[in-house]
Coordinates of C-alpha atoms and ligand atoms in Angstrom, one line a residue:
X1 CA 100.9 85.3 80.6
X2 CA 103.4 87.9 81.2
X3 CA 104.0 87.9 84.8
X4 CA 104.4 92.1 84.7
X5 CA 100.7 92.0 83.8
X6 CA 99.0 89.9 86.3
X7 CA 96.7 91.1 88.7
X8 CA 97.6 91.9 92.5
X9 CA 96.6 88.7 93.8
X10 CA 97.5 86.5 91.1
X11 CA 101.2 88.0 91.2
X12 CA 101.3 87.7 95.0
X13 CA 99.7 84.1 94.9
X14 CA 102.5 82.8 92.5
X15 CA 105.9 84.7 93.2
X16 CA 107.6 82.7 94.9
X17 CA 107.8 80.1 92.5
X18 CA 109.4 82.7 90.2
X19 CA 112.5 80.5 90.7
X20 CA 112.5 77.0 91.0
X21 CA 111.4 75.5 94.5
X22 CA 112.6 72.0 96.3
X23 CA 109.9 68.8 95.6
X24 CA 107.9 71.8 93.6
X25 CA 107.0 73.2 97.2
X26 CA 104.4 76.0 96.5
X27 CA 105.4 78.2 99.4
X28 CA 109.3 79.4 99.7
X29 CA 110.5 77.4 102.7
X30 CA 112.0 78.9 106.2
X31 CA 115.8 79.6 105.8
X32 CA 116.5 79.5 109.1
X33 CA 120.3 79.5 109.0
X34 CA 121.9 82.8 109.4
X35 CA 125.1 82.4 107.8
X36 CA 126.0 81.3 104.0
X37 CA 128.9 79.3 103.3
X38 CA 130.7 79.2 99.9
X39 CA 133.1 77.3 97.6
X40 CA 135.0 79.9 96.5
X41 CA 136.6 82.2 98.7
X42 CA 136.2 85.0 95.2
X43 CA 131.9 84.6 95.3
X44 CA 132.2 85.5 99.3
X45 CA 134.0 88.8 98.9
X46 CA 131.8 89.7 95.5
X47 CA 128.6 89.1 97.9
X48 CA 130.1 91.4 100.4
X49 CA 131.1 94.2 98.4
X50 CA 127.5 93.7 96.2
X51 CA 128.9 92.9 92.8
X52 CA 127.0 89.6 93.0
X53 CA 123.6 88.3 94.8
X54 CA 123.9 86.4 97.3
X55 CA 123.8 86.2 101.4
X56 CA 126.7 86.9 103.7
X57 CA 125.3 87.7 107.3
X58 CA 121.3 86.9 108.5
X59 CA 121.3 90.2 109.8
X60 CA 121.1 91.8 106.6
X61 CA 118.5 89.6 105.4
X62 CA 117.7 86.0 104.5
X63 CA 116.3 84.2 101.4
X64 CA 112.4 83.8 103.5
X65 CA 112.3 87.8 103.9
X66 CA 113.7 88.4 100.5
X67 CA 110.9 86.3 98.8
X68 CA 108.6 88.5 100.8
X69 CA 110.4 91.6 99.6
X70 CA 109.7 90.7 96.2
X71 CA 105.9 90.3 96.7
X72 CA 105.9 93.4 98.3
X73 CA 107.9 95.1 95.7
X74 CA 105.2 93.9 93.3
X75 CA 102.1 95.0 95.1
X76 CA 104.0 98.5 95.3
X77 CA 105.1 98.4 91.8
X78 CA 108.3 99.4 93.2
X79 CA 111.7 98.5 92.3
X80 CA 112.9 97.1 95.2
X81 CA 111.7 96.6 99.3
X82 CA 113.8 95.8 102.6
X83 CA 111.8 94.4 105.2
X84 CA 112.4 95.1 108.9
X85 CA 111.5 93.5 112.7
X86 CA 108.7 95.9 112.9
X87 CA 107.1 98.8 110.8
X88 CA 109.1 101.1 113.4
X89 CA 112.3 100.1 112.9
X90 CA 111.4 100.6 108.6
X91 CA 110.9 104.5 110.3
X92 CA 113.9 104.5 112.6
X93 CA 115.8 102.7 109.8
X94 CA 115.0 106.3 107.2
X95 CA 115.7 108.7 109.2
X96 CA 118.9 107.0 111.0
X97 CA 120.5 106.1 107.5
X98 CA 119.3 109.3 105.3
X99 CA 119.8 112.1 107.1
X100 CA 122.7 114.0 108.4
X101 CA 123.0 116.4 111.3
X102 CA 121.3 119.7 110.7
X103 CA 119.1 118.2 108.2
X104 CA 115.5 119.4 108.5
X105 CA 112.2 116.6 108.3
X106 CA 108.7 118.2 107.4
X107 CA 106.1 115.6 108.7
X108 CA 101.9 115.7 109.2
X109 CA 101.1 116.2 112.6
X110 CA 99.0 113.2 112.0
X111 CA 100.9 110.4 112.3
X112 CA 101.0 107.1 114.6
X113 CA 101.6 107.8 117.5
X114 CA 105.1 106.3 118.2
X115 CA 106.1 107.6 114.9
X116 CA 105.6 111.0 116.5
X117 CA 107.2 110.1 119.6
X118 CA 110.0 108.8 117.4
X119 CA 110.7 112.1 115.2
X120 CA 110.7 113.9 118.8
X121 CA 113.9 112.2 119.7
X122 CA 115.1 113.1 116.8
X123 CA 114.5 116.1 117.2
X124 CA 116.6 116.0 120.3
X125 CA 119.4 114.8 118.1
X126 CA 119.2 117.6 116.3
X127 CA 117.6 117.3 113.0
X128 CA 114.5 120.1 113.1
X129 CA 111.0 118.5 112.5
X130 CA 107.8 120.7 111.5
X131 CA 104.7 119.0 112.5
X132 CA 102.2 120.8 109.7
X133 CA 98.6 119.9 108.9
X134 CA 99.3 117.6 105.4
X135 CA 95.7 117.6 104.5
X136 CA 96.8 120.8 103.1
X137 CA 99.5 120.8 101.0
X138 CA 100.3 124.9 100.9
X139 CA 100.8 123.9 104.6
X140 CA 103.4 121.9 103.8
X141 CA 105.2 123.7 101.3
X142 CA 104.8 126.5 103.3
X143 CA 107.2 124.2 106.0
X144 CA 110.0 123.9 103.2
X145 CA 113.4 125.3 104.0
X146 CA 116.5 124.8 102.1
X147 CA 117.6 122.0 104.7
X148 CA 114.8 119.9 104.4
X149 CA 116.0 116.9 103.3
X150 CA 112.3 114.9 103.4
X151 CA 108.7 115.0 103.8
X152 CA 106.7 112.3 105.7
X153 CA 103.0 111.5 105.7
X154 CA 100.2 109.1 106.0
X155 CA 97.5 108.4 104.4
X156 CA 94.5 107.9 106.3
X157 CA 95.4 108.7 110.1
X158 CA 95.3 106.9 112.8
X159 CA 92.3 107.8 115.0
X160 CA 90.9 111.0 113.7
X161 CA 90.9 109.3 109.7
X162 CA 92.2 112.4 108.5
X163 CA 93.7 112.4 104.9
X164 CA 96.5 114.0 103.1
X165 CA 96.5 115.9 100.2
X166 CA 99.0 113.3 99.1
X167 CA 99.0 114.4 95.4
X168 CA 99.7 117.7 95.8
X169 CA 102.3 117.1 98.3
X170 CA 103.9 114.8 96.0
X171 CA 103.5 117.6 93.4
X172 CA 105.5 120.0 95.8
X173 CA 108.3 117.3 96.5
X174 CA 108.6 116.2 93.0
X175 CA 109.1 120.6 92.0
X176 CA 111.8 120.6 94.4
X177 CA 113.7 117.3 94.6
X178 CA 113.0 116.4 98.2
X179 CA 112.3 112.9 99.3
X180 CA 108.5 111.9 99.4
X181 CA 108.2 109.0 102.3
X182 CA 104.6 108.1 102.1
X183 CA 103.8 105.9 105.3
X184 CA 101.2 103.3 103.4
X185 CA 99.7 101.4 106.3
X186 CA 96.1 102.1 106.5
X187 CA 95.8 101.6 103.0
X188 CA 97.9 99.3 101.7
X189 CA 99.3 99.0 98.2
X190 CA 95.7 97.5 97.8
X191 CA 93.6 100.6 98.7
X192 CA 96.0 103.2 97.4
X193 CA 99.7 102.9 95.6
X194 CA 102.1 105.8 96.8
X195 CA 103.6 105.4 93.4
X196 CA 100.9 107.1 91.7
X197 CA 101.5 110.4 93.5
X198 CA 105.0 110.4 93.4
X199 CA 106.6 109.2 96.3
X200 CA 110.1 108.1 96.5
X201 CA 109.8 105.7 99.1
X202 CA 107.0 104.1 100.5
X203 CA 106.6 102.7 104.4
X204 CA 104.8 99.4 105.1
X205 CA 104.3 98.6 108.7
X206 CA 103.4 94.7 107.5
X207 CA 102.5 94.2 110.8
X208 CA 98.8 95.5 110.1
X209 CA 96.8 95.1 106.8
X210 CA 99.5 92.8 104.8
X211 CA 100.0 90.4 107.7
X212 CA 96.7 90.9 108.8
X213 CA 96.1 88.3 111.3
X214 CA 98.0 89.4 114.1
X215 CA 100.6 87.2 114.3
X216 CA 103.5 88.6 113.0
X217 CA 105.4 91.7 113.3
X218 CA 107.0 93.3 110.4
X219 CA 108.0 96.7 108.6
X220 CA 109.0 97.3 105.3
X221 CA 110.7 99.9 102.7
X222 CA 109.7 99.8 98.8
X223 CA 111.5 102.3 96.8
X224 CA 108.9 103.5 93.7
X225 CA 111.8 104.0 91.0
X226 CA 111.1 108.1 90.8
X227 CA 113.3 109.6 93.7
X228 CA 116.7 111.0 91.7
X229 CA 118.9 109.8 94.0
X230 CA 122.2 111.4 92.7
X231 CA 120.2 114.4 93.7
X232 CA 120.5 113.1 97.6
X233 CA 123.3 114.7 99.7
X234 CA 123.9 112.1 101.9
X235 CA 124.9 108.9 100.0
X236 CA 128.1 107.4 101.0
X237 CA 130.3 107.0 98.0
X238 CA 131.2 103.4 98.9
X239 CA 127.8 103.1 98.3
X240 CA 127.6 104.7 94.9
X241 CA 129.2 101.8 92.8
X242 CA 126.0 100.5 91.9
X243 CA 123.5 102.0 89.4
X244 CA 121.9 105.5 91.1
X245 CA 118.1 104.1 91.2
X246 CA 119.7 101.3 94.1
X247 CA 121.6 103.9 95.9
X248 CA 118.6 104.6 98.5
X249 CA 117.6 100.9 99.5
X250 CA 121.2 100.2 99.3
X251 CA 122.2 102.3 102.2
X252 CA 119.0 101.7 103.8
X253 CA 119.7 98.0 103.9
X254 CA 123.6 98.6 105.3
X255 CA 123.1 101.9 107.8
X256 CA 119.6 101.1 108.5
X257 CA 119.1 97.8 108.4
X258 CA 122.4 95.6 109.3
X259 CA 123.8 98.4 111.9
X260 CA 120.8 99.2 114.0
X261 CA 119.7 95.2 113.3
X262 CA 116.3 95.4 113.4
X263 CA 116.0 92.2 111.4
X264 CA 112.9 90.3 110.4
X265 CA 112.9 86.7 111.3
X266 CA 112.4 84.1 108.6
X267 CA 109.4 82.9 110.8
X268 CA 107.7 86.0 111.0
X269 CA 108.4 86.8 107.3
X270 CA 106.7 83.6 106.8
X271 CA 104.0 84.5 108.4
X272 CA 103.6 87.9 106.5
X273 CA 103.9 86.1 103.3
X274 CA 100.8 83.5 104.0
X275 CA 98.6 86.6 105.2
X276 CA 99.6 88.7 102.3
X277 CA 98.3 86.5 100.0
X278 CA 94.4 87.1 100.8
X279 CA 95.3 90.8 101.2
X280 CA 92.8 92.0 98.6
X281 CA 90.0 89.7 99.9
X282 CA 90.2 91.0 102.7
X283 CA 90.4 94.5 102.5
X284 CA 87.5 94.4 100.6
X285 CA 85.3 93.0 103.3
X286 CA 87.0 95.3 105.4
X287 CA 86.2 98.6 104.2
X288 CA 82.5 97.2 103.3
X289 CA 82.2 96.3 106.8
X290 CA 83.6 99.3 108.1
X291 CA 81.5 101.9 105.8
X292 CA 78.5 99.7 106.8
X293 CA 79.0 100.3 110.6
X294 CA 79.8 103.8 109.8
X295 CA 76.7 104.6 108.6
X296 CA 75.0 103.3 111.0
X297 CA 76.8 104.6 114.0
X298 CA 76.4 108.0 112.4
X299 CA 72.8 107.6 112.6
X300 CA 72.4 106.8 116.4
X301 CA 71.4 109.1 119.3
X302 CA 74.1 108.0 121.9
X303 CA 76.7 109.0 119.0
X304 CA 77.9 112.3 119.0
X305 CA 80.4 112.1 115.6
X306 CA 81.7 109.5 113.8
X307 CA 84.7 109.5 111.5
X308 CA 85.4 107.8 108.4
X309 CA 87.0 109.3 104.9
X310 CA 83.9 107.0 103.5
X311 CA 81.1 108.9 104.9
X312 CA 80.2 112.3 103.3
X313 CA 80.6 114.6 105.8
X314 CA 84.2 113.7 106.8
X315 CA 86.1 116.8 105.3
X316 CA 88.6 115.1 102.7
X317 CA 85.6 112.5 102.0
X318 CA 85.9 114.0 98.1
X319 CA 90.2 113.8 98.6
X320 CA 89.4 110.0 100.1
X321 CA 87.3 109.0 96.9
X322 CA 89.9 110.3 94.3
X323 CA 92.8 108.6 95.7
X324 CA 91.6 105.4 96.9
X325 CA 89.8 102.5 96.1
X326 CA 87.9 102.2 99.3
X327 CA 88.1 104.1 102.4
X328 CA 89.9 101.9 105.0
X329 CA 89.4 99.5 107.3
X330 CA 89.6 102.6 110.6
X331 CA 87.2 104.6 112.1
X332 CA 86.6 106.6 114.9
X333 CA 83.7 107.9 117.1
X334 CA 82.7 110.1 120.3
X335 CA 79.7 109.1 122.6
X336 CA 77.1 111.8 123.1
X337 CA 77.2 113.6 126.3
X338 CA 76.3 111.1 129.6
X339 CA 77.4 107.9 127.5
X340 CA 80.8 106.5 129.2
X341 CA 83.0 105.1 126.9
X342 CA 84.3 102.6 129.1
X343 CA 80.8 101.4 130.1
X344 CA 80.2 101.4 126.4
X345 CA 83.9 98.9 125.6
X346 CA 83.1 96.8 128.1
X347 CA 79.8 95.6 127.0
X348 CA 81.3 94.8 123.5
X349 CA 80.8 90.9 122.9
X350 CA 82.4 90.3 119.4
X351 CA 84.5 93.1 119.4
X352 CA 87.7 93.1 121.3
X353 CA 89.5 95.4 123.2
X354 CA 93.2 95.8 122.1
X355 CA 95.7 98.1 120.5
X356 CA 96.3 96.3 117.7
X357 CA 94.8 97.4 114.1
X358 CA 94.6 95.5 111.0
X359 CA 93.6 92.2 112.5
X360 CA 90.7 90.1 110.6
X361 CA 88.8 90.6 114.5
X362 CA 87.5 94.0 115.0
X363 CA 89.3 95.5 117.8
X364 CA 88.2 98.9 120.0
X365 CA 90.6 101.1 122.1
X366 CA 89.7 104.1 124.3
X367 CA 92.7 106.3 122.5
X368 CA 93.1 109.4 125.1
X369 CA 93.9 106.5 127.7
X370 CA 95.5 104.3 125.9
X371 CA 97.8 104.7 122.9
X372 CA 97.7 108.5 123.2
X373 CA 98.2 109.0 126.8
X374 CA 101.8 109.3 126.8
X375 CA 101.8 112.5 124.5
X376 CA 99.6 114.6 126.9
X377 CA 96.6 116.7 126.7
X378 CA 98.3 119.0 124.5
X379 CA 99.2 117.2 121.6
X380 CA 96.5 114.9 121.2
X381 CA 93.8 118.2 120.8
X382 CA 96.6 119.2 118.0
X383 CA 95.7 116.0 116.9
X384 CA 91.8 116.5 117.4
X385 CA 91.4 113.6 119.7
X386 CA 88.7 114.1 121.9
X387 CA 89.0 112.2 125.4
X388 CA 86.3 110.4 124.7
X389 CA 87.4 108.9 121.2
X390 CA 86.8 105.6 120.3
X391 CA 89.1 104.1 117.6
X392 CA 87.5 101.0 116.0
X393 CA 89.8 98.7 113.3
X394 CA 86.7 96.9 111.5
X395 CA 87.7 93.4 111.0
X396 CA 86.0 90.8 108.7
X397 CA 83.2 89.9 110.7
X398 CA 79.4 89.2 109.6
X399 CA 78.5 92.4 109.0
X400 CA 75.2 91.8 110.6
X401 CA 77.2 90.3 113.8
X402 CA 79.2 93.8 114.2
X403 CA 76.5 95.8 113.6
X404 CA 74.5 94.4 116.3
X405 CA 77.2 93.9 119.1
X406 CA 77.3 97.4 118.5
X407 CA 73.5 97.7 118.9
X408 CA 73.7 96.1 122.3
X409 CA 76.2 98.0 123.7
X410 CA 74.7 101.0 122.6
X411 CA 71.5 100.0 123.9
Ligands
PLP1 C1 101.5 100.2 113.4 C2 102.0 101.3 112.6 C3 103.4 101.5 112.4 C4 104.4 100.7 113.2 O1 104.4 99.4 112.9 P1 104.9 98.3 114.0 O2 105.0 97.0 113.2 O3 103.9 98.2 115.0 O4 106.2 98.8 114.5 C5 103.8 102.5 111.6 N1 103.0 103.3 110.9 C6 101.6 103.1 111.0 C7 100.7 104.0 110.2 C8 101.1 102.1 111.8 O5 99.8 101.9 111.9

């Protein structure tokens, strides 16, 4: 079979044997050293100045988080990834090593929260962010100024499940050459490929969905092929000596990547690997699960709203269902009036309480005490996050089971 053709799993399930393994091993072993040595002195400096493959120094990457590269690269359909410590230091890692001083970043004003946090600081280095509501793309273009060097979104939220008009944004981006950094997390190249609606790179935070068993932290940047970049400003020219379509990952993986050092551990890029491999298995019980308790939240008394791109009166529900396969393993609800949320958490049997999201548990969090306290009152009703919110990452659970611990604690 021509492996270009095979199905997401099947390609995941089989690429690291791609090249030949020791003893016929069917998982790429840990390379745990983190220097290379070599014969001749000629191969060393061709590695280093990227005329040949090859590793110099594990802090720009390793042979265990380059075969994870290349199954992420393939779930993407992208042509290339570089995987990071976490899916933050993928973020930090763009907009340290693409943009220049003065340059302006449009970005929905729903995003994670320590990506928000993050593109404040920058703002205090002086690069001009717009926060703009990207469930609308006129929004965004209306944002656009001639120093806008690129546009970041989501694409479900994280709580409030809100989701971006991500083809027409990409529309808007492609019309005017900008860069189209399409955060995929909640999805995953499972749910939704970026690709499709043109962006140029896509973000990963490997840590949640691809992982998925909360183990393992990871981040990760897959370039989709489509971004011109000899139409980028800010390439260094010692970094233009190899074909244009590397020239972005390139300097990602030498400004972003080996000078900041937020390197992924063979271990942990292990880890990713084994989980990423049953990616599609689970995802589907995921979203079943979590359109299943959905539902049925939305049809209790001591609920007052429940969120979800899956059910029908969510307000992109129509956006949801043309762009994705299934609507995501988050969703959020409010208790009706004289219901305490914390009473409510702490009867939870099978659920857990904990940040996380993306685990095979389901985990619950109070958000307007927890991950979005720092931000303030202010920001989190920009946000639409009642105090009350409760954000819930379905796991893969009985369904029956979740559904009732719910019951109970409702009760
Ligand atoms: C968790 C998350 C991140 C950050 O990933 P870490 O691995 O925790 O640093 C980025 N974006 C989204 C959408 C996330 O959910």
């Amino acid at each position: 079979m021509n492996d270009s053709k095979r199905g997401f799993t099947t390609a995941i399930l089989h690429s690291d044997r791609g090249a030949p393994i020791e003893h016929g091993a069917l998982h790429k072993p840990l390379h745990l050293s983190i220097a290379y040595g070599y014969r001749d002195a000629r191969d060393l400096a061709a590695v280093f100045q990227g005329r040949a493959a090859g590793y110099s120094y594990g802090r720009q990457g390793n042979p265990t988080s380059a075969a994870l590269e290349t199954k992420i690269t393939a779930m993407e359909g992208g042509t290339g990834t570089v995987t990071f410590a976490t899916g933050m230091a993928a973020i930090g890692a763009i907009v340290m090593a693409l943009l220049k001083a003065g340059d302006h970043v449009v970005s929905s004003q729903y995003v994670f929260g320590n990506t928000a946090s993050l593109l404040l600081t920058l703002e205090a280095h002086g690069h001009p962010v717009s926060f703009v509501d990207a469930t609308d793309a006129a929004k965004v273009e209306a944002a656009l100024t001639p120093a806008t060097r690129l546009v970041f979104v989501e694409t479900i939220a994280n709580p409030r499940v809100q989701v971006a008009d991500l083809a027409r944004i990409g529309e808007v981006c492609r019309a005017r050459g900008i860069l189209y950094v399409v955060d995929n997390t909640m999805t995953s190249p499972w749910l939704f490929k970026p690709k499709d609606v043109h962006a140029g790179l896509i973000v990963n935070a490997l840590t949640k969905y691809i992982g998925g068993h909360g183990n393992a932290l990871a981040g990760a940047i897959t370039d989709t092929g489509l971004f011109d970049w000899t139409r980028f400003a800010n390439i260094a020219e010692n970094y233009k000596t190899q074909p244009p379509r590397n020239w972005g990952l390139q300097q990602l993986r030498k400004k972003g990547l080996r000078d900041f050092g937020g390197t992924l551990a063979p271990e942990q890029a292990h880890h990713i690997a084994v989980g990423a491999e049953t990616l599609a298995l689970r995802m589907e019980r995921i979203c079943s699960n979590a359109l299943a308790l959905s539902k049925w939240l939305a049809e209790q008394p001591q609920v007052r709203a429940v969120y979800y791109p899956g059910l029908a009166s969510h307000p992109q529900h129509a956006l949801a269902r043309s762009l994705f396969r299934h609507y995501g393993g988050l969703l959020s609800f409010e208790l009706a009036d004289g219901h305490d949320p914390f009473e409510f958490l702490n009867r939870l049997k099978v659920v857990v309480l904990s940040s996380n999201l993306g685990d095979n548990r389901t985990l619950a969090i109070p958000v307007a005490h927890t991950i979005f306290y720092e931000m303030g009152a202010q920001r989190r009703a920009a946000m639409g996050i009642a105090d009350s919110l409760i954000r819930i990452s379905v796991g893969i659970e009985d369904e029956t089971d979740l559904v009732e611990d719910f019951r109970q604690a409702l009760a």
